[in-house]
Amino acid sequence: MKALTEYIAKALVEHPDEVQVTQTRQGNRVRLEMRVAKDDMGRVIGRNGRVANAIRVLLRVAAERDGQQVTLDVMEP
Amino acid sequence: MERTTLEIIAPSIEEAVARGLEQLGVSRESVEVDVLDEGSKGFLGFGARQVRVRLTLKPLEAVSTVQASLVSPPVSSAAADDHLLEFAAQTTRDLLSRMKLTARVETRYGEPDLQGDVPLHVEIRGDDLSVLIGRRAETLNALQYILALIVSKEADRWVQVVVDVEGYRARRERQLRQLARRMAEQAIRTGKRQVLEPMSSAERRIIHLELRDHPQVTSESIGEEPNRKVTIVLKK
């Protein structure tokens, strides 16, 4: 799931080197935190969060196959 | 054609015009474009103000232009970009493998749309891919949106990407056309406005196109995304 998030984020931003995703687990819950360059925030969030929400939908497919729940937060730099 | 003007709000002027043309179902030559608000900077920026444009349908042309462009052959110059096809296919494979799905991916250019833009089609085939469609095609549309953003970034222009899984979109289109005709009959029988369930702009467009030449009813979309829905009413 971390790999999927990183892949999408790096493909969308102007500064792929500054994409960082951390993954933590608690039982069957997976929490992803994504950090990108400040001027790339809009590219991974999108209008009304549309890009971030699309990423969450795709993450859910990956998570459900492993019986897990996943959350994705885009962190302020 | 009942609607002769349409106001659209979108992140960029190009996108606003494209969406408006799609809703009206006409080509770029058939409308006049007024930019009402140029918005503020930052394409997908946080808190950026969006662009607002008004499309005004020029008289006479609308219907004939649509039919002419529907039968025109593919634009070869726009379709000559093989690199983008391979890029889109590889990106799709990369995404699917990271979603832990195995599937075959093929890409091709579709027929030019009403604006003359050539959409890039991504066909995904394999077993047990219903998870990739999701409820009301939510997953399929998310994948399509992410792919369009990535491919458009690579191409440095907006590329319309259409993702299909095992012919789902074609089946859905047939269903929507049937639904449109059935609801039109119901509107005629009851004399009442028929309200369909919320749909994406692409799905609403299928309904509008199915009914555009209907002698007795007309269709229009009401409400705000993502709950925007088509209504069908008797012509006055």
PDB file of C-alpha atoms in Angstrom:
ATOM      1  CA  MET A   1       0.000   0.000   0.000  1.00  0.00           C
ATOM      2  CA  LYS A   2       2.922   2.243   0.757  1.00  0.00           C
ATOM      3  CA  ALA A   3       4.347   1.369  -2.660  1.00  0.00           C
ATOM      4  CA  LEU A   4       1.075   2.258  -4.408  1.00  0.00           C
ATOM      5  CA  THR A   5       0.833   5.603  -2.621  1.00  0.00           C
ATOM      6  CA  GLU A   6       4.448   6.468  -3.361  1.00  0.00           C
ATOM      7  CA  TYR A   7       4.105   5.505  -6.994  1.00  0.00           C
ATOM      8  CA  ILE A   8       1.065   7.709  -7.577  1.00  0.00           C
ATOM      9  CA  ALA A   9       2.429  10.652  -5.605  1.00  0.00           C
ATOM     10  CA  LYS A  10       5.788  10.604  -7.377  1.00  0.00           C
ATOM     11  CA  ALA A  11       4.062  10.476 -10.753  1.00  0.00           C
ATOM     12  CA  LEU A  12       1.971  13.562  -9.960  1.00  0.00           C
ATOM     13  CA  VAL A  13       4.353  15.961  -8.241  1.00  0.00           C
ATOM     14  CA  GLU A  14       7.042  18.311  -9.493  1.00  0.00           C
ATOM     15  CA  HIS A  15       9.476  17.186  -6.784  1.00  0.00           C
ATOM     16  CA  PRO A  16       9.329  13.364  -6.627  1.00  0.00           C
ATOM     17  CA  ASP A  17      12.457  13.234  -4.461  1.00  0.00           C
ATOM     18  CA  GLU A  18      10.559  14.963  -1.682  1.00  0.00           C
ATOM     19  CA  VAL A  19       7.735  12.412  -1.548  1.00  0.00           C
ATOM     20  CA  GLN A  20       7.757  10.505   1.723  1.00  0.00           C
ATOM     21  CA  VAL A  21       5.230   7.934   2.820  1.00  0.00           C
ATOM     22  CA  THR A  22       5.298   6.272   6.207  1.00  0.00           C
ATOM     23  CA  GLN A  23       3.189   3.251   7.043  1.00  0.00           C
ATOM     24  CA  THR A  24       2.166   2.175  10.534  1.00  0.00           C
ATOM     25  CA  ARG A  25       0.052  -0.811  11.545  1.00  0.00           C
ATOM     26  CA  GLN A  26      -2.228  -1.477  14.443  1.00  0.00           C
ATOM     27  CA  GLY A  27      -3.879  -4.855  14.172  1.00  0.00           C
ATOM     28  CA  ASN A  28      -5.640  -4.870  10.813  1.00  0.00           C
ATOM     29  CA  ARG A  29      -5.519  -1.096  10.511  1.00  0.00           C
ATOM     30  CA  VAL A  30      -2.917   0.452   8.277  1.00  0.00           C
ATOM     31  CA  ARG A  31      -2.202   4.152   8.506  1.00  0.00           C
ATOM     32  CA  LEU A  32      -0.337   5.954   5.738  1.00  0.00           C
ATOM     33  CA  GLU A  33       1.083   9.424   6.122  1.00  0.00           C
ATOM     34  CA  MET A  34       2.232  11.217   3.017  1.00  0.00           C
ATOM     35  CA  ARG A  35       4.518  14.207   2.911  1.00  0.00           C
ATOM     36  CA  VAL A  36       5.315  16.156  -0.260  1.00  0.00           C
ATOM     37  CA  ALA A  37       6.933  19.497  -1.090  1.00  0.00           C
ATOM     38  CA  LYS A  38       4.764  22.441  -0.093  1.00  0.00           C
ATOM     39  CA  ASP A  39       4.030  23.523  -3.663  1.00  0.00           C
ATOM     40  CA  ASP A  40       3.053  19.940  -4.532  1.00  0.00           C
ATOM     41  CA  MET A  41       0.324  19.729  -1.890  1.00  0.00           C
ATOM     42  CA  GLY A  42      -2.373  20.755  -4.324  1.00  0.00           C
ATOM     43  CA  ARG A  43      -1.282  18.102  -6.822  1.00  0.00           C
ATOM     44  CA  VAL A  44      -1.748  15.214  -4.414  1.00  0.00           C
ATOM     45  CA  ILE A  45      -4.857  16.633  -2.713  1.00  0.00           C
ATOM     46  CA  GLY A  46      -6.700  18.103  -5.679  1.00  0.00           C
ATOM     47  CA  ARG A  47      -9.790  20.246  -5.767  1.00  0.00           C
ATOM     48  CA  ASN A  48     -12.076  19.239  -2.914  1.00  0.00           C
ATOM     49  CA  GLY A  49      -9.619  16.469  -2.126  1.00  0.00           C
ATOM     50  CA  ARG A  50     -10.456  14.678  -5.339  1.00  0.00           C
ATOM     51  CA  VAL A  51      -6.968  13.313  -6.020  1.00  0.00           C
ATOM     52  CA  ALA A  52      -6.407  12.149  -2.425  1.00  0.00           C
ATOM     53  CA  ASN A  53      -9.828  10.522  -2.411  1.00  0.00           C
ATOM     54  CA  ALA A  54      -9.112   8.664  -5.650  1.00  0.00           C
ATOM     55  CA  ILE A  55      -5.868   7.372  -4.112  1.00  0.00           C
ATOM     56  CA  ARG A  56      -7.856   6.227  -1.046  1.00  0.00           C
ATOM     57  CA  VAL A  57     -10.299   4.321  -3.257  1.00  0.00           C
ATOM     58  CA  LEU A  58      -7.435   2.464  -4.943  1.00  0.00           C
ATOM     59  CA  LEU A  59      -5.748   1.787  -1.602  1.00  0.00           C
ATOM     60  CA  ARG A  60      -8.953   0.216  -0.349  1.00  0.00           C
ATOM     61  CA  VAL A  61      -8.799  -2.398  -3.122  1.00  0.00           C
ATOM     62  CA  ALA A  62      -5.281  -3.372  -2.078  1.00  0.00           C
ATOM     63  CA  ALA A  63      -6.222  -3.357   1.612  1.00  0.00           C
ATOM     64  CA  GLU A  64      -9.394  -5.400   1.277  1.00  0.00           C
ATOM     65  CA  ARG A  65      -7.540  -8.233  -0.396  1.00  0.00           C
ATOM     66  CA  ASP A  66      -5.530  -8.587   2.814  1.00  0.00           C
ATOM     67  CA  GLY A  67      -8.569  -8.061   5.065  1.00  0.00           C
ATOM     68  CA  GLN A  68      -7.224  -4.715   6.234  1.00  0.00           C
ATOM     69  CA  GLN A  69      -8.485  -1.182   6.632  1.00  0.00           C
ATOM     70  CA  VAL A  70      -6.401   1.707   5.408  1.00  0.00           C
ATOM     71  CA  THR A  71      -6.335   5.432   6.042  1.00  0.00           C
ATOM     72  CA  LEU A  72      -4.302   8.003   4.152  1.00  0.00           C
ATOM     73  CA  ASP A  73      -3.426  11.411   5.515  1.00  0.00           C
ATOM     74  CA  VAL A  74      -1.618  14.120   3.611  1.00  0.00           C
ATOM     75  CA  MET A  75       0.541  15.854   6.212  1.00  0.00           C
ATOM     76  CA  GLU A  76       1.303  19.568   6.296  1.00  0.00           C
ATOM     77  CA  PRO A  77       4.982  20.161   5.558  1.00  0.00           C
TER      78      PRO A  77
ATOM     79  CA  MET B   1     -31.862  22.014 -28.194  1.00  0.00           C
ATOM     80  CA  GLU B   2     -33.444  23.668 -25.207  1.00  0.00           C
ATOM     81  CA  ARG B   3     -30.348  24.893 -23.446  1.00  0.00           C
ATOM     82  CA  THR B   4     -28.577  27.642 -25.322  1.00  0.00           C
ATOM     83  CA  THR B   5     -26.239  28.932 -22.624  1.00  0.00           C
ATOM     84  CA  LEU B   6     -24.331  27.092 -19.948  1.00  0.00           C
ATOM     85  CA  GLU B   7     -22.042  28.272 -17.178  1.00  0.00           C
ATOM     86  CA  ILE B   8     -19.231  25.995 -16.083  1.00  0.00           C
ATOM     87  CA  ILE B   9     -16.825  26.229 -13.182  1.00  0.00           C
ATOM     88  CA  ALA B  10     -13.568  24.301 -13.491  1.00  0.00           C
ATOM     89  CA  PRO B  11      -9.870  24.516 -12.590  1.00  0.00           C
ATOM     90  CA  SER B  12      -8.844  25.802 -16.027  1.00  0.00           C
ATOM     91  CA  ILE B  13     -10.446  27.481 -19.015  1.00  0.00           C
ATOM     92  CA  GLU B  14      -9.667  24.474 -21.254  1.00  0.00           C
ATOM     93  CA  GLU B  15     -11.279  22.077 -18.822  1.00  0.00           C
ATOM     94  CA  ALA B  16     -14.314  24.304 -18.330  1.00  0.00           C
ATOM     95  CA  VAL B  17     -14.860  24.560 -22.084  1.00  0.00           C
ATOM     96  CA  ALA B  18     -14.334  20.823 -22.564  1.00  0.00           C
ATOM     97  CA  ARG B  19     -16.853  20.000 -19.862  1.00  0.00           C
ATOM     98  CA  GLY B  20     -19.373  22.455 -21.219  1.00  0.00           C
ATOM     99  CA  LEU B  21     -19.061  21.062 -24.732  1.00  0.00           C
ATOM    100  CA  GLU B  22     -19.512  17.583 -23.343  1.00  0.00           C
ATOM    101  CA  GLN B  23     -22.673  18.561 -21.488  1.00  0.00           C
ATOM    102  CA  LEU B  24     -24.097  20.327 -24.508  1.00  0.00           C
ATOM    103  CA  GLY B  25     -22.909  17.561 -26.806  1.00  0.00           C
ATOM    104  CA  VAL B  26     -21.559  19.939 -29.431  1.00  0.00           C
ATOM    105  CA  SER B  27     -18.214  20.811 -30.996  1.00  0.00           C
ATOM    106  CA  ARG B  28     -16.028  23.801 -30.171  1.00  0.00           C
ATOM    107  CA  GLU B  29     -17.141  25.622 -33.340  1.00  0.00           C
ATOM    108  CA  SER B  30     -20.768  25.532 -32.234  1.00  0.00           C
ATOM    109  CA  VAL B  31     -20.366  27.787 -29.223  1.00  0.00           C
ATOM    110  CA  GLU B  32     -19.103  31.178 -28.210  1.00  0.00           C
ATOM    111  CA  VAL B  33     -17.007  31.191 -25.067  1.00  0.00           C
ATOM    112  CA  ASP B  34     -17.073  34.024 -22.541  1.00  0.00           C
ATOM    113  CA  VAL B  35     -14.642  33.850 -19.653  1.00  0.00           C
ATOM    114  CA  LEU B  36     -16.599  35.251 -16.708  1.00  0.00           C
ATOM    115  CA  ASP B  37     -13.886  34.716 -14.123  1.00  0.00           C
ATOM    116  CA  GLU B  38     -10.305  33.812 -14.903  1.00  0.00           C
ATOM    117  CA  GLY B  39      -9.850  32.410 -11.413  1.00  0.00           C
ATOM    118  CA  SER B  40      -6.679  32.734  -9.395  1.00  0.00           C
ATOM    119  CA  LYS B  41      -3.339  31.033  -9.936  1.00  0.00           C
ATOM    120  CA  GLY B  42      -2.437  27.447  -9.115  1.00  0.00           C
ATOM    121  CA  PHE B  43      -3.892  24.787 -11.359  1.00  0.00           C
ATOM    122  CA  LEU B  44      -4.894  22.259  -8.727  1.00  0.00           C
ATOM    123  CA  GLY B  45      -3.739  24.589  -6.010  1.00  0.00           C
ATOM    124  CA  PHE B  46      -4.983  24.628  -2.500  1.00  0.00           C
ATOM    125  CA  GLY B  47      -7.613  27.338  -2.106  1.00  0.00           C
ATOM    126  CA  ALA B  48      -7.143  28.576  -5.637  1.00  0.00           C
ATOM    127  CA  ARG B  49     -10.240  30.182  -7.158  1.00  0.00           C
ATOM    128  CA  GLN B  50     -11.675  28.391 -10.121  1.00  0.00           C
ATOM    129  CA  VAL B  51     -12.352  29.587 -13.619  1.00  0.00           C
ATOM    130  CA  ARG B  52     -15.901  30.357 -14.695  1.00  0.00           C
ATOM    131  CA  VAL B  53     -16.916  30.401 -18.344  1.00  0.00           C
ATOM    132  CA  ARG B  54     -20.176  30.757 -20.199  1.00  0.00           C
ATOM    133  CA  LEU B  55     -20.843  28.851 -23.391  1.00  0.00           C
ATOM    134  CA  THR B  56     -23.459  30.211 -25.743  1.00  0.00           C
ATOM    135  CA  LEU B  57     -24.727  27.932 -28.435  1.00  0.00           C
ATOM    136  CA  LYS B  58     -24.618  29.485 -31.885  1.00  0.00           C
ATOM    137  CA  PRO B  59     -27.905  28.965 -33.706  1.00  0.00           C
ATOM    138  CA  LEU B  60     -28.453  26.427 -36.517  1.00  0.00           C
ATOM    139  CA  GLU B  61     -25.112  24.661 -36.378  1.00  0.00           C
ATOM    140  CA  ALA B  62     -25.471  22.532 -33.289  1.00  0.00           C
ATOM    141  CA  VAL B  63     -27.134  19.396 -34.562  1.00  0.00           C
ATOM    142  CA  SER B  64     -25.470  19.100 -37.960  1.00  0.00           C
ATOM    143  CA  THR B  65     -21.991  19.657 -36.518  1.00  0.00           C
ATOM    144  CA  VAL B  66     -22.425  16.829 -34.067  1.00  0.00           C
ATOM    145  CA  GLN B  67     -23.493  14.395 -36.701  1.00  0.00           C
ATOM    146  CA  ALA B  68     -20.721  15.444 -39.061  1.00  0.00           C
ATOM    147  CA  SER B  69     -18.031  15.005 -36.418  1.00  0.00           C
ATOM    148  CA  LEU B  70     -19.398  11.652 -35.327  1.00  0.00           C
ATOM    149  CA  VAL B  71     -18.704  10.124 -38.718  1.00  0.00           C
ATOM    150  CA  SER B  72     -15.403  11.878 -39.419  1.00  0.00           C
ATOM    151  CA  PRO B  73     -12.350   9.579 -39.429  1.00  0.00           C
ATOM    152  CA  PRO B  74      -9.793   9.592 -36.594  1.00  0.00           C
ATOM    153  CA  VAL B  75      -7.329  12.467 -36.633  1.00  0.00           C
ATOM    154  CA  SER B  76      -4.076  10.739 -37.474  1.00  0.00           C
ATOM    155  CA  SER B  77      -1.791  13.581 -36.399  1.00  0.00           C
ATOM    156  CA  ALA B  78      -3.185  13.564 -32.886  1.00  0.00           C
ATOM    157  CA  ALA B  79      -3.105   9.788 -32.764  1.00  0.00           C
ATOM    158  CA  ALA B  80       0.499   9.411 -33.824  1.00  0.00           C
ATOM    159  CA  ASP B  81       1.820   9.452 -30.298  1.00  0.00           C
ATOM    160  CA  ASP B  82       2.830   5.843 -29.657  1.00  0.00           C
ATOM    161  CA  HIS B  83       5.026   6.770 -26.751  1.00  0.00           C
ATOM    162  CA  LEU B  84       1.986   7.918 -24.799  1.00  0.00           C
ATOM    163  CA  LEU B  85       0.169   4.628 -25.469  1.00  0.00           C
ATOM    164  CA  GLU B  86       3.074   2.624 -24.093  1.00  0.00           C
ATOM    165  CA  PHE B  87       3.470   5.021 -21.175  1.00  0.00           C
ATOM    166  CA  ALA B  88      -0.216   4.687 -20.271  1.00  0.00           C
ATOM    167  CA  ALA B  89      -0.075   0.877 -20.537  1.00  0.00           C
ATOM    168  CA  GLN B  90       3.022   0.625 -18.344  1.00  0.00           C
ATOM    169  CA  THR B  91       1.606   3.059 -15.771  1.00  0.00           C
ATOM    170  CA  THR B  92      -1.592   1.002 -15.587  1.00  0.00           C
ATOM    171  CA  ARG B  93       0.408  -2.220 -15.105  1.00  0.00           C
ATOM    172  CA  ASP B  94       2.489  -0.550 -12.382  1.00  0.00           C
ATOM    173  CA  LEU B  95      -0.651   0.617 -10.563  1.00  0.00           C
ATOM    174  CA  LEU B  96      -2.399  -2.760 -10.830  1.00  0.00           C
ATOM    175  CA  SER B  97       0.594  -4.717  -9.574  1.00  0.00           C
ATOM    176  CA  ARG B  98       0.794  -2.378  -6.569  1.00  0.00           C
ATOM    177  CA  MET B  99      -2.905  -3.014  -5.985  1.00  0.00           C
ATOM    178  CA  LYS B 100      -2.011  -6.725  -5.985  1.00  0.00           C
ATOM    179  CA  LEU B 101      -4.046  -7.437  -9.106  1.00  0.00           C
ATOM    180  CA  THR B 102      -2.973  -9.467 -12.112  1.00  0.00           C
ATOM    181  CA  ALA B 103      -4.433  -8.433 -15.450  1.00  0.00           C
ATOM    182  CA  ARG B 104      -3.624  -7.828 -19.087  1.00  0.00           C
ATOM    183  CA  VAL B 105      -3.509  -4.223 -20.257  1.00  0.00           C
ATOM    184  CA  GLU B 106      -3.900  -2.857 -23.768  1.00  0.00           C
ATOM    185  CA  THR B 107      -4.049   0.763 -24.867  1.00  0.00           C
ATOM    186  CA  ARG B 108      -5.313   2.370 -28.056  1.00  0.00           C
ATOM    187  CA  TYR B 109      -6.653   5.677 -29.268  1.00  0.00           C
ATOM    188  CA  GLY B 110     -10.416   5.975 -29.568  1.00  0.00           C
ATOM    189  CA  GLU B 111     -12.574   7.891 -31.978  1.00  0.00           C
ATOM    190  CA  PRO B 112     -12.219  11.676 -31.706  1.00  0.00           C
ATOM    191  CA  ASP B 113     -14.877  13.152 -29.463  1.00  0.00           C
ATOM    192  CA  LEU B 114     -17.159  16.029 -30.338  1.00  0.00           C
ATOM    193  CA  GLN B 115     -14.348  18.556 -29.776  1.00  0.00           C
ATOM    194  CA  GLY B 116     -11.992  16.560 -32.024  1.00  0.00           C
ATOM    195  CA  ASP B 117      -9.882  15.403 -29.062  1.00  0.00           C
ATOM    196  CA  VAL B 118      -8.753  11.798 -29.271  1.00  0.00           C
ATOM    197  CA  PRO B 119      -9.337   9.853 -26.047  1.00  0.00           C
ATOM    198  CA  LEU B 120      -6.827   7.261 -24.909  1.00  0.00           C
ATOM    199  CA  HIS B 121      -8.493   3.924 -24.137  1.00  0.00           C
ATOM    200  CA  VAL B 122      -7.089   1.529 -21.578  1.00  0.00           C
ATOM    201  CA  GLU B 123      -8.539  -1.994 -21.688  1.00  0.00           C
ATOM    202  CA  ILE B 124      -7.961  -4.194 -18.668  1.00  0.00           C
ATOM    203  CA  ARG B 125      -8.704  -7.908 -18.928  1.00  0.00           C
ATOM    204  CA  GLY B 126      -8.382 -10.729 -16.475  1.00  0.00           C
ATOM    205  CA  ASP B 127     -10.221 -12.942 -14.033  1.00  0.00           C
ATOM    206  CA  ASP B 128     -12.038 -11.737 -10.957  1.00  0.00           C
ATOM    207  CA  LEU B 129     -11.645  -8.026 -11.647  1.00  0.00           C
ATOM    208  CA  SER B 130     -14.979  -6.941 -10.170  1.00  0.00           C
ATOM    209  CA  VAL B 131     -13.051  -5.319  -7.290  1.00  0.00           C
ATOM    210  CA  LEU B 132     -11.533  -3.043  -9.900  1.00  0.00           C
ATOM    211  CA  ILE B 133     -14.970  -1.748 -10.889  1.00  0.00           C
ATOM    212  CA  GLY B 134     -16.423  -1.222  -7.436  1.00  0.00           C
ATOM    213  CA  ARG B 135     -19.796   0.082  -6.391  1.00  0.00           C
ATOM    214  CA  ARG B 136     -21.206   2.330  -9.119  1.00  0.00           C
ATOM    215  CA  ALA B 137     -17.810   2.097 -10.843  1.00  0.00           C
ATOM    216  CA  GLU B 138     -16.187   4.048  -8.024  1.00  0.00           C
ATOM    217  CA  THR B 139     -12.887   2.176  -8.248  1.00  0.00           C
ATOM    218  CA  LEU B 140     -12.819   2.214 -12.029  1.00  0.00           C
ATOM    219  CA  ASN B 141     -13.410   5.963 -12.071  1.00  0.00           C
ATOM    220  CA  ALA B 142     -10.724   6.575  -9.438  1.00  0.00           C
ATOM    221  CA  LEU B 143      -8.227   4.586 -11.497  1.00  0.00           C
ATOM    222  CA  GLN B 144      -9.288   6.463 -14.626  1.00  0.00           C
ATOM    223  CA  TYR B 145      -8.858   9.845 -12.924  1.00  0.00           C
ATOM    224  CA  ILE B 146      -5.399   9.040 -11.520  1.00  0.00           C
ATOM    225  CA  LEU B 147      -4.298   7.664 -14.889  1.00  0.00           C
ATOM    226  CA  ALA B 148      -5.573  10.743 -16.717  1.00  0.00           C
ATOM    227  CA  LEU B 149      -3.602  13.000 -14.370  1.00  0.00           C
ATOM    228  CA  ILE B 150      -0.393  10.983 -14.773  1.00  0.00           C
ATOM    229  CA  VAL B 151      -0.734  10.617 -18.559  1.00  0.00           C
ATOM    230  CA  SER B 152      -1.630  14.297 -18.967  1.00  0.00           C
ATOM    231  CA  LYS B 153       1.423  15.303 -16.975  1.00  0.00           C
ATOM    232  CA  GLU B 154       3.597  13.157 -19.229  1.00  0.00           C
ATOM    233  CA  ALA B 155       1.978  14.630 -22.362  1.00  0.00           C
ATOM    234  CA  ASP B 156       2.004  18.221 -21.070  1.00  0.00           C
ATOM    235  CA  ARG B 157      -1.622  18.634 -22.133  1.00  0.00           C
ATOM    236  CA  TRP B 158      -4.969  17.319 -20.951  1.00  0.00           C
ATOM    237  CA  VAL B 159      -5.526  13.792 -22.260  1.00  0.00           C
ATOM    238  CA  GLN B 160      -8.898  12.175 -21.800  1.00  0.00           C
ATOM    239  CA  VAL B 161      -8.341   8.631 -20.583  1.00  0.00           C
ATOM    240  CA  VAL B 162     -11.091   6.006 -20.690  1.00  0.00           C
ATOM    241  CA  VAL B 163     -10.458   2.895 -18.632  1.00  0.00           C
ATOM    242  CA  ASP B 164     -12.572  -0.201 -19.184  1.00  0.00           C
ATOM    243  CA  VAL B 165     -12.559  -3.536 -17.423  1.00  0.00           C
ATOM    244  CA  GLU B 166     -13.875  -6.573 -19.307  1.00  0.00           C
ATOM    245  CA  GLY B 167     -16.259  -4.472 -21.373  1.00  0.00           C
ATOM    246  CA  TYR B 168     -18.005  -2.982 -18.330  1.00  0.00           C
ATOM    247  CA  ARG B 169     -18.426   0.492 -19.838  1.00  0.00           C
ATOM    248  CA  ALA B 170     -19.964  -0.803 -23.052  1.00  0.00           C
ATOM    249  CA  ARG B 171     -22.470  -2.894 -21.074  1.00  0.00           C
ATOM    250  CA  ARG B 172     -23.250   0.062 -18.825  1.00  0.00           C
ATOM    251  CA  GLU B 173     -23.750   2.317 -21.833  1.00  0.00           C
ATOM    252  CA  ARG B 174     -26.305  -0.110 -23.285  1.00  0.00           C
ATOM    253  CA  GLN B 175     -28.121  -0.197 -19.947  1.00  0.00           C
ATOM    254  CA  LEU B 176     -28.168   3.592 -19.733  1.00  0.00           C
ATOM    255  CA  ARG B 177     -29.564   3.941 -23.240  1.00  0.00           C
ATOM    256  CA  GLN B 178     -32.345   1.502 -22.370  1.00  0.00           C
ATOM    257  CA  LEU B 179     -32.983   3.341 -19.126  1.00  0.00           C
ATOM    258  CA  ALA B 180     -33.214   6.645 -21.002  1.00  0.00           C
ATOM    259  CA  ARG B 181     -35.815   5.281 -23.402  1.00  0.00           C
ATOM    260  CA  ARG B 182     -37.809   3.636 -20.622  1.00  0.00           C
ATOM    261  CA  MET B 183     -37.875   6.785 -18.510  1.00  0.00           C
ATOM    262  CA  ALA B 184     -38.831   8.844 -21.567  1.00  0.00           C
ATOM    263  CA  GLU B 185     -41.832   6.554 -22.103  1.00  0.00           C
ATOM    264  CA  GLN B 186     -42.727   6.916 -18.456  1.00  0.00           C
ATOM    265  CA  ALA B 187     -42.532  10.711 -18.694  1.00  0.00           C
ATOM    266  CA  ILE B 188     -44.873  10.609 -21.691  1.00  0.00           C
ATOM    267  CA  ARG B 189     -47.294   8.166 -20.034  1.00  0.00           C
ATOM    268  CA  THR B 190     -47.511   9.979 -16.705  1.00  0.00           C
ATOM    269  CA  GLY B 191     -46.829  13.523 -17.891  1.00  0.00           C
ATOM    270  CA  LYS B 192     -44.508  13.846 -14.896  1.00  0.00           C
ATOM    271  CA  ARG B 193     -40.870  14.801 -14.676  1.00  0.00           C
ATOM    272  CA  GLN B 194     -38.701  11.697 -14.272  1.00  0.00           C
ATOM    273  CA  VAL B 195     -35.642  12.004 -12.037  1.00  0.00           C
ATOM    274  CA  LEU B 196     -32.825   9.487 -12.498  1.00  0.00           C
ATOM    275  CA  GLU B 197     -30.288   8.437  -9.889  1.00  0.00           C
ATOM    276  CA  PRO B 198     -27.082  10.492  -9.522  1.00  0.00           C
ATOM    277  CA  MET B 199     -24.543   9.779 -12.265  1.00  0.00           C
ATOM    278  CA  SER B 200     -21.118  10.908 -13.404  1.00  0.00           C
ATOM    279  CA  SER B 201     -20.931  13.482 -16.204  1.00  0.00           C
ATOM    280  CA  ALA B 202     -19.903  10.749 -18.655  1.00  0.00           C
ATOM    281  CA  GLU B 203     -22.989   8.714 -17.793  1.00  0.00           C
ATOM    282  CA  ARG B 204     -25.321  11.720 -17.892  1.00  0.00           C
ATOM    283  CA  ARG B 205     -23.951  12.529 -21.309  1.00  0.00           C
ATOM    284  CA  ILE B 206     -25.010   9.104 -22.602  1.00  0.00           C
ATOM    285  CA  ILE B 207     -28.584   9.806 -21.469  1.00  0.00           C
ATOM    286  CA  HIS B 208     -28.591  13.295 -23.003  1.00  0.00           C
ATOM    287  CA  LEU B 209     -27.263  11.975 -26.308  1.00  0.00           C
ATOM    288  CA  GLU B 210     -29.824   9.147 -26.380  1.00  0.00           C
ATOM    289  CA  LEU B 211     -32.689  11.619 -25.968  1.00  0.00           C
ATOM    290  CA  ARG B 212     -31.369  14.604 -27.882  1.00  0.00           C
ATOM    291  CA  ASP B 213     -33.485  13.915 -30.976  1.00  0.00           C
ATOM    292  CA  HIS B 214     -36.493  12.584 -29.079  1.00  0.00           C
ATOM    293  CA  PRO B 215     -39.660  14.224 -30.450  1.00  0.00           C
ATOM    294  CA  GLN B 216     -41.566  14.418 -27.162  1.00  0.00           C
ATOM    295  CA  VAL B 217     -39.152  14.753 -24.242  1.00  0.00           C
ATOM    296  CA  THR B 218     -36.055  16.677 -23.331  1.00  0.00           C
ATOM    297  CA  SER B 219     -33.420  15.948 -20.698  1.00  0.00           C
ATOM    298  CA  GLU B 220     -31.465  18.186 -18.378  1.00  0.00           C
ATOM    299  CA  SER B 221     -29.144  17.763 -15.423  1.00  0.00           C
ATOM    300  CA  ILE B 222     -29.949  19.233 -12.020  1.00  0.00           C
ATOM    301  CA  GLY B 223     -28.192  19.384  -8.655  1.00  0.00           C
ATOM    302  CA  GLU B 224     -24.555  19.588  -7.655  1.00  0.00           C
ATOM    303  CA  GLU B 225     -21.789  17.026  -8.068  1.00  0.00           C
ATOM    304  CA  PRO B 226     -21.563  14.295  -6.965  1.00  0.00           C
ATOM    305  CA  ASN B 227     -25.347  14.138  -6.719  1.00  0.00           C
ATOM    306  CA  ARG B 228     -26.062  15.673 -10.070  1.00  0.00           C
ATOM    307  CA  LYS B 229     -28.813  13.769 -11.872  1.00  0.00           C
ATOM    308  CA  VAL B 230     -30.623  13.737 -15.155  1.00  0.00           C
ATOM    309  CA  THR B 231     -34.277  14.666 -15.309  1.00  0.00           C
ATOM    310  CA  ILE B 232     -36.562  13.950 -18.228  1.00  0.00           C
ATOM    311  CA  VAL B 233     -39.515  16.214 -18.984  1.00  0.00           C
ATOM    312  CA  LEU B 234     -42.098  16.555 -21.708  1.00  0.00           C
ATOM    313  CA  LYS B 235     -41.322  19.158 -24.330  1.00  0.00           C
ATOM    314  CA  LYS B 236     -43.678  22.113 -24.180  1.00  0.00           C
TER     315      LYS B 236
END
